[in-house]
Coordinates of C-alpha atoms in Angstrom, one line a residue:
M1 CA 0.0 0.0 0.0
R2 CA 1.5 3.3 -1.0
T3 CA 0.8 6.7 -2.4
H4 CA 1.7 7.2 -6.0
T5 CA 5.3 8.0 -6.7
D6 CA 5.9 6.9 -10.3
A7 CA 5.5 9.0 -13.4
R8 CA 3.2 6.7 -15.5
D9 CA 1.1 8.4 -18.2
L10 CA -2.3 7.9 -16.6
R11 CA -3.9 9.7 -19.5
H12 CA -2.7 7.2 -22.1
H13 CA -5.6 5.2 -23.5
G14 CA -6.2 2.6 -26.2
D15 CA -7.3 5.1 -28.8
A16 CA -3.7 6.5 -28.9
E17 CA -2.5 3.1 -30.3
V18 CA -4.7 3.4 -33.4
R19 CA -4.8 7.1 -34.0
D20 CA -3.5 8.1 -37.4
A21 CA -2.7 4.4 -38.2
D22 CA -4.3 1.9 -40.5
L23 CA -4.2 -1.1 -38.1
T24 CA -6.5 -3.9 -37.0
D25 CA -7.6 -2.5 -33.7
L26 CA -7.1 -4.8 -30.7
A27 CA -6.3 -1.8 -28.4
V28 CA -9.8 -0.3 -28.0
N29 CA -12.5 -2.2 -26.2
V30 CA -15.5 -1.0 -28.1
R31 CA -17.5 -3.9 -29.6
A32 CA -16.8 -4.2 -33.3
G33 CA -19.5 -3.5 -35.8
T34 CA -21.3 -1.0 -33.6
P35 CA -23.5 1.0 -33.3
P36 CA -26.1 -1.2 -34.9
A37 CA -28.3 0.3 -37.7
W38 CA -31.4 0.6 -35.5
L39 CA -29.5 2.6 -32.9
R40 CA -27.9 4.9 -35.6
E41 CA -31.4 5.6 -36.8
R42 CA -32.7 6.5 -33.4
I43 CA -29.8 8.8 -32.9
A44 CA -30.2 10.4 -36.3
G45 CA -34.0 10.8 -35.6
S46 CA -33.2 12.8 -32.4
L47 CA -31.5 15.5 -34.5
A48 CA -34.9 17.0 -35.4
G49 CA -35.1 18.2 -31.7
V50 CA -31.6 19.7 -31.2
A51 CA -33.0 23.2 -31.4
A52 CA -34.4 22.6 -27.9
Y53 CA -32.3 22.2 -24.8
P54 CA -31.8 18.6 -23.8
D55 CA -34.3 17.0 -21.5
G56 CA -33.0 14.0 -19.7
R57 CA -36.1 12.9 -17.8
A58 CA -37.1 10.1 -20.2
A59 CA -33.6 8.6 -20.4
R60 CA -33.2 8.9 -16.7
A61 CA -36.5 7.1 -16.1
A62 CA -35.6 4.4 -18.6
I63 CA -32.3 3.7 -16.8
A64 CA -34.0 3.6 -13.4
R65 CA -36.5 1.0 -14.8
R66 CA -33.8 -1.1 -16.3
H67 CA -32.1 -1.4 -12.8
G68 CA -35.3 -1.4 -10.7
L69 CA -34.3 1.9 -9.0
P70 CA -36.0 5.2 -8.2
V71 CA -35.0 8.0 -10.6
E72 CA -33.5 9.9 -7.6
R73 CA -30.7 7.3 -7.7
V74 CA -29.7 8.0 -11.3
L75 CA -27.4 10.7 -12.8
L76 CA -26.7 11.0 -16.5
T77 CA -23.2 11.9 -17.5
A78 CA -21.2 12.6 -20.6
G79 CA -19.6 9.2 -20.4
A80 CA -18.2 7.5 -17.3
A81 CA -15.1 9.8 -17.6
E82 CA -17.2 12.8 -16.5
A83 CA -18.4 10.8 -13.5
F84 CA -14.8 10.3 -12.3
V85 CA -14.2 14.1 -12.5
L86 CA -17.4 14.8 -10.6
L87 CA -16.5 12.4 -7.9
A88 CA -13.0 13.8 -7.5
R89 CA -14.2 17.4 -7.4
A90 CA -17.7 17.5 -5.9
L91 CA -17.3 15.2 -2.9
T92 CA -15.3 15.7 0.3
V93 CA -12.8 12.9 0.7
R94 CA -9.5 12.8 2.5
H95 CA -8.1 9.4 1.9
P96 CA -9.0 8.1 -1.5
L97 CA -7.7 4.7 -2.5
V98 CA -7.6 3.2 -6.0
V99 CA -7.4 -0.6 -6.6
H100 CA -4.9 -1.2 -9.4
P101 CA -4.3 -2.4 -12.0
Q102 CA -7.4 -0.7 -13.4
F103 CA -8.6 2.0 -15.7
T104 CA -6.3 5.0 -14.9
E105 CA -8.7 7.8 -15.4
P106 CA -10.2 7.7 -11.8
E107 CA -6.7 8.2 -10.3
A108 CA -5.9 10.9 -12.8
A109 CA -9.1 12.8 -12.0
L110 CA -8.4 12.5 -8.2
R111 CA -4.8 13.8 -8.6
D112 CA -6.0 16.7 -10.9
A113 CA -8.4 17.7 -8.1
G114 CA -5.5 17.9 -5.6
H115 CA -6.0 14.6 -3.8
E116 CA -3.1 12.4 -2.6
V117 CA -4.0 8.9 -3.8
T118 CA -3.1 5.6 -2.2
R119 CA -2.8 2.6 -4.5
L120 CA -3.6 -1.0 -3.6
L121 CA -1.7 -3.1 -6.2
L122 CA -3.2 -6.5 -6.9
R123 CA -0.7 -9.2 -7.8
E124 CA -0.4 -11.6 -10.7
E125 CA 0.4 -14.5 -8.3
N126 CA -3.0 -14.0 -6.7
G127 CA -4.7 -13.8 -10.1
F128 CA -5.1 -10.0 -9.7
R129 CA -8.0 -10.8 -7.3
L130 CA -9.2 -8.5 -4.5
D131 CA -8.6 -9.3 -0.9
P132 CA -11.1 -7.0 1.0
A133 CA -8.9 -7.2 4.1
A134 CA -6.1 -5.4 2.2
V135 CA -8.1 -2.2 2.0
P136 CA -7.3 0.0 5.1
D137 CA -10.2 1.3 7.2
A138 CA -8.9 4.8 6.8
A139 CA -9.8 4.9 3.1
D140 CA -12.9 7.1 2.8
L141 CA -13.2 6.5 -1.0
V142 CA -12.4 3.3 -2.7
M143 CA -12.4 2.9 -6.5
I144 CA -12.4 -0.5 -8.2
G145 CA -13.4 -1.8 -11.6
N146 CA -15.6 -4.8 -12.1
P147 CA -14.9 -6.6 -14.4
T148 CA -11.5 -4.8 -14.2
N149 CA -9.8 -3.1 -17.0
P150 CA -7.1 -4.3 -18.0
T151 CA -7.0 -7.6 -16.1
S152 CA -10.4 -8.8 -17.2
V153 CA -11.0 -10.2 -13.7
L154 CA -14.6 -10.3 -12.4
H155 CA -14.5 -9.9 -8.7
P156 CA -17.3 -11.5 -6.6
A157 CA -20.0 -8.9 -5.7
A158 CA -19.8 -10.1 -2.1
D159 CA -16.1 -9.2 -1.9
I160 CA -16.6 -5.7 -3.2
A161 CA -19.7 -5.1 -1.0
E162 CA -17.5 -6.2 2.0
L163 CA -15.5 -3.0 1.4
A164 CA -18.5 -0.8 2.4
R165 CA -18.0 1.2 5.7
P166 CA -19.9 4.0 7.4
G167 CA -18.5 7.3 6.0
R168 CA -16.9 5.6 3.0
L169 CA -17.8 6.0 -0.7
L170 CA -17.4 2.7 -2.5
V171 CA -17.1 3.4 -6.3
V172 CA -17.5 0.5 -8.6
D173 CA -16.8 1.0 -12.3
E174 CA -19.1 -1.4 -14.1
A175 CA -18.4 -0.1 -17.6
F176 CA -17.9 -3.6 -18.9
M177 CA -20.5 -5.4 -16.8
D178 CA -23.1 -5.6 -19.6
A179 CA -20.6 -7.7 -21.6
V180 CA -20.8 -10.4 -18.9
P181 CA -23.6 -12.9 -19.5
D182 CA -26.4 -12.4 -16.9
E183 CA -24.2 -9.9 -15.0
P184 CA -23.9 -12.3 -12.0
E185 CA -21.6 -10.0 -9.9
A186 CA -23.3 -6.7 -10.7
L187 CA -24.0 -4.2 -7.9
A188 CA -25.9 -1.7 -10.0
A189 CA -29.3 -2.6 -8.6
R190 CA -28.2 -2.9 -5.0
T191 CA -29.6 -0.4 -2.5
D192 CA -28.4 -2.2 0.7
V193 CA -24.7 -1.3 0.4
P194 CA -24.0 1.9 2.2
G195 CA -22.0 4.5 0.2
L196 CA -22.2 2.5 -3.0
V197 CA -21.6 4.4 -6.3
V198 CA -21.9 2.4 -9.5
L199 CA -20.7 3.8 -12.8
R200 CA -22.0 2.5 -16.1
S201 CA -21.1 3.3 -19.7
L202 CA -22.9 2.7 -23.0
T203 CA -19.7 3.2 -24.9
K204 CA -18.4 -0.3 -25.0
T205 CA -21.3 -2.6 -26.0
W206 CA -23.0 -0.1 -28.3
G207 CA -20.1 1.6 -30.0
L208 CA -20.9 5.1 -28.7
A209 CA -17.4 6.4 -27.7
G210 CA -17.9 9.5 -29.8
L211 CA -21.3 10.3 -28.3
R212 CA -20.2 10.4 -24.6
I213 CA -23.0 8.8 -22.6
G214 CA -22.9 7.1 -19.2
Y215 CA -24.6 7.2 -15.9
V216 CA -24.1 7.0 -12.1
L217 CA -26.2 4.9 -9.7
A218 CA -25.9 6.1 -6.1
E219 CA -27.8 7.3 -3.0
P220 CA -29.9 10.3 -3.7
E221 CA -27.7 12.6 -1.6
T222 CA -24.7 11.6 -3.6
V223 CA -26.5 12.1 -6.9
E224 CA -27.6 15.6 -5.8
A225 CA -24.0 16.5 -4.9
L226 CA -22.6 15.3 -8.2
E227 CA -25.4 17.0 -10.2
R228 CA -24.7 20.3 -8.5
A229 CA -21.1 20.1 -9.9
Q230 CA -22.3 19.5 -13.4
P231 CA -22.7 22.2 -16.0
L232 CA -26.3 22.8 -17.2
W233 CA -27.4 20.3 -19.9
P234 CA -24.3 18.1 -19.7
V235 CA -25.7 15.3 -21.9
S236 CA -26.7 16.1 -25.5
T237 CA -30.1 15.3 -27.0
P238 CA -28.6 12.5 -29.3
A239 CA -26.9 10.9 -26.4
L240 CA -30.1 11.0 -24.4
A241 CA -31.9 9.3 -27.3
A242 CA -29.3 6.6 -27.4
A243 CA -29.5 6.0 -23.6
E244 CA -33.3 5.6 -23.8
A245 CA -33.0 3.3 -26.7
C246 CA -30.4 1.1 -25.1
M247 CA -32.6 0.5 -22.1
E248 CA -35.5 -1.0 -24.1
P249 CA -36.1 -4.8 -23.8
A250 CA -35.1 -5.6 -27.3
A251 CA -31.8 -3.7 -26.8
L252 CA -31.1 -5.5 -23.5
K253 CA -31.7 -8.8 -25.2
E254 CA -29.3 -7.9 -28.0
A255 CA -26.7 -7.0 -25.5
E256 CA -27.1 -10.3 -23.7
Q257 CA -26.7 -12.2 -26.9
A258 CA -23.6 -10.2 -27.7
A259 CA -22.2 -11.1 -24.3
H260 CA -22.7 -14.8 -24.9
L261 CA -21.0 -14.5 -28.3
L262 CA -18.2 -12.6 -26.8
A263 CA -17.6 -15.4 -24.2
T264 CA -17.3 -17.9 -27.1
E265 CA -14.9 -15.7 -29.1
R266 CA -12.8 -15.0 -25.9
A267 CA -12.4 -18.7 -25.3
H268 CA -11.1 -19.1 -28.8
L269 CA -8.5 -16.3 -28.3
L270 CA -7.4 -17.8 -24.9
A271 CA -7.0 -21.2 -26.4
G272 CA -4.8 -19.8 -29.2
L273 CA -2.7 -17.8 -26.8
A274 CA -2.1 -20.9 -24.7
E275 CA -0.2 -22.4 -27.5
F276 CA 2.7 -19.9 -27.1
E277 CA 5.3 -20.7 -24.5
E278 CA 6.4 -17.0 -24.5
V279 CA 2.9 -15.8 -23.5
R280 CA 1.4 -15.9 -20.0
V281 CA -2.3 -15.2 -19.9
V282 CA -4.6 -14.0 -17.1
A283 CA -6.9 -16.9 -17.6
A284 CA -9.8 -15.8 -15.5
A285 CA -11.0 -13.4 -18.2
E286 CA -14.6 -12.3 -18.2
A287 CA -14.5 -9.0 -20.1
P288 CA -14.2 -8.1 -23.8
F289 CA -10.4 -8.2 -23.5
V290 CA -7.6 -10.3 -22.1
L291 CA -4.4 -9.4 -20.4
V292 CA -1.2 -11.2 -21.4
H293 CA 2.5 -11.1 -20.5
V294 CA 4.8 -11.6 -23.4
R295 CA 8.5 -12.1 -23.3
R296 CA 10.1 -8.8 -24.6
G297 CA 6.6 -7.5 -24.8
A298 CA 7.4 -3.9 -25.9
E299 CA 9.4 -5.2 -28.9
V300 CA 6.6 -7.7 -29.7
R301 CA 4.1 -4.9 -29.7
E302 CA 6.1 -2.9 -32.2
R303 CA 6.5 -5.9 -34.4
L304 CA 2.8 -6.5 -34.3
R305 CA 2.3 -2.9 -35.4
G306 CA 4.5 -3.6 -38.4
L307 CA 2.3 -6.6 -39.1
G308 CA -0.9 -4.5 -39.0
F309 CA -2.2 -5.1 -35.4
A310 CA -2.5 -2.6 -32.6
A311 CA -2.3 -3.9 -29.0
R312 CA -2.8 -1.9 -25.9
R313 CA 0.5 -1.4 -24.0
G314 CA 0.3 -2.4 -20.4
D315 CA 3.0 -0.3 -18.8
T316 CA 0.8 2.7 -18.2
F317 CA -1.3 0.8 -15.8
P318 CA 0.1 0.9 -12.2
G319 CA 1.2 -2.6 -11.2
L320 CA 2.1 -3.7 -14.7
G321 CA 5.3 -3.4 -16.7
P322 CA 6.3 -3.3 -20.4
G323 CA 5.8 -7.0 -20.9
W324 CA 2.1 -6.7 -20.5
L325 CA -0.4 -6.3 -23.4
R326 CA -4.1 -6.0 -23.4
L327 CA -5.9 -7.5 -26.4
A328 CA -9.5 -6.8 -27.3
V329 CA -11.6 -9.9 -28.2
R330 CA -12.6 -9.9 -31.8
D331 CA -14.3 -12.3 -34.2
R332 CA -12.7 -15.7 -34.9
V333 CA -11.3 -14.7 -38.4
T334 CA -9.6 -11.6 -36.9
T335 CA -8.3 -13.6 -33.9
N336 CA -6.8 -16.2 -36.2
R337 CA -5.1 -13.6 -38.3
F338 CA -3.7 -12.0 -35.1
L339 CA -2.4 -15.3 -33.7
Q340 CA -0.5 -15.8 -37.0
A341 CA 0.9 -12.3 -36.7
L342 CA 1.9 -12.9 -33.0
D343 CA 3.7 -16.1 -34.1
Q344 CA 5.7 -14.1 -36.6
A345 CA 6.3 -11.2 -34.1
L346 CA 7.7 -13.6 -31.5
A347 CA 9.9 -15.3 -34.1
M348 CA 11.3 -11.9 -35.2
V349 CA 12.1 -10.9 -31.6
G350 CA 13.6 -14.2 -30.9
D351 CA 16.1 -13.9 -33.8

């Protein structure tokens, strides 16, 4: 347990790996082939109303119904990234702790707001799994992803709920939870966990990274505090239309089907990676990506770029080094092409 001392680029994200490059994208975790045509049509149809100021009531109500919560527990945000900034700036905390390796934007937002951040580094030898007893009682804000980016580990909901304490905010980033079939470890609908704040994003499953839409589920007092820190009309009319559409029963069914297909495609990727002696895989993967350690990983990543594939570097995640790569799960044809390229890249580095 320690406060941050390294100089990692916490603002490096997967999109930087493919910007201005014609590469097969394994670096960004947005589902391929999205948004679907029906969702694009709904978004386009909303443009007829952009002369009016955005009204988020219908989208907020739809999200509340989807999770079985009162609307007072829902806050719409311009992506989950805005929620991290709001949490860092709007709430009074003295001892924030971030469980790593995980998405780095929460810590970056806390640091930018002037907070001194403590890190709890989960270890590969323990499968990057959370031990609730390792979180000190003094932490009054704890941030954890579930399933976690980049490890792809899905922590038991009971273990995360065990972190709840009087006077503590427990922030759970569930941006990838809708990619897990049946969402068995979700906390989004829970109202019995004190101080619980759950963040969700529509970016990943629905391919809406450019639209910026997410939401917060929390106690009404927390929602009110975060809302006061938002600018007026923070979510655009097209984003609101997308949020409402993605909460409809047909959309939820489509997302569930996509989650099951993803699990099949991930198993194929993991099986292929297991054939390489130079590759060590975090096998308990449950998200739309896998984390691997590769001998001379930084060189392999550059070789892969030369062969037309972008992988997410791992060394910007606290707790990981340059040998780590995060790979998005793609369709079987793309995966097979990647595995062939990986074989070539490893051979080149081994020469």
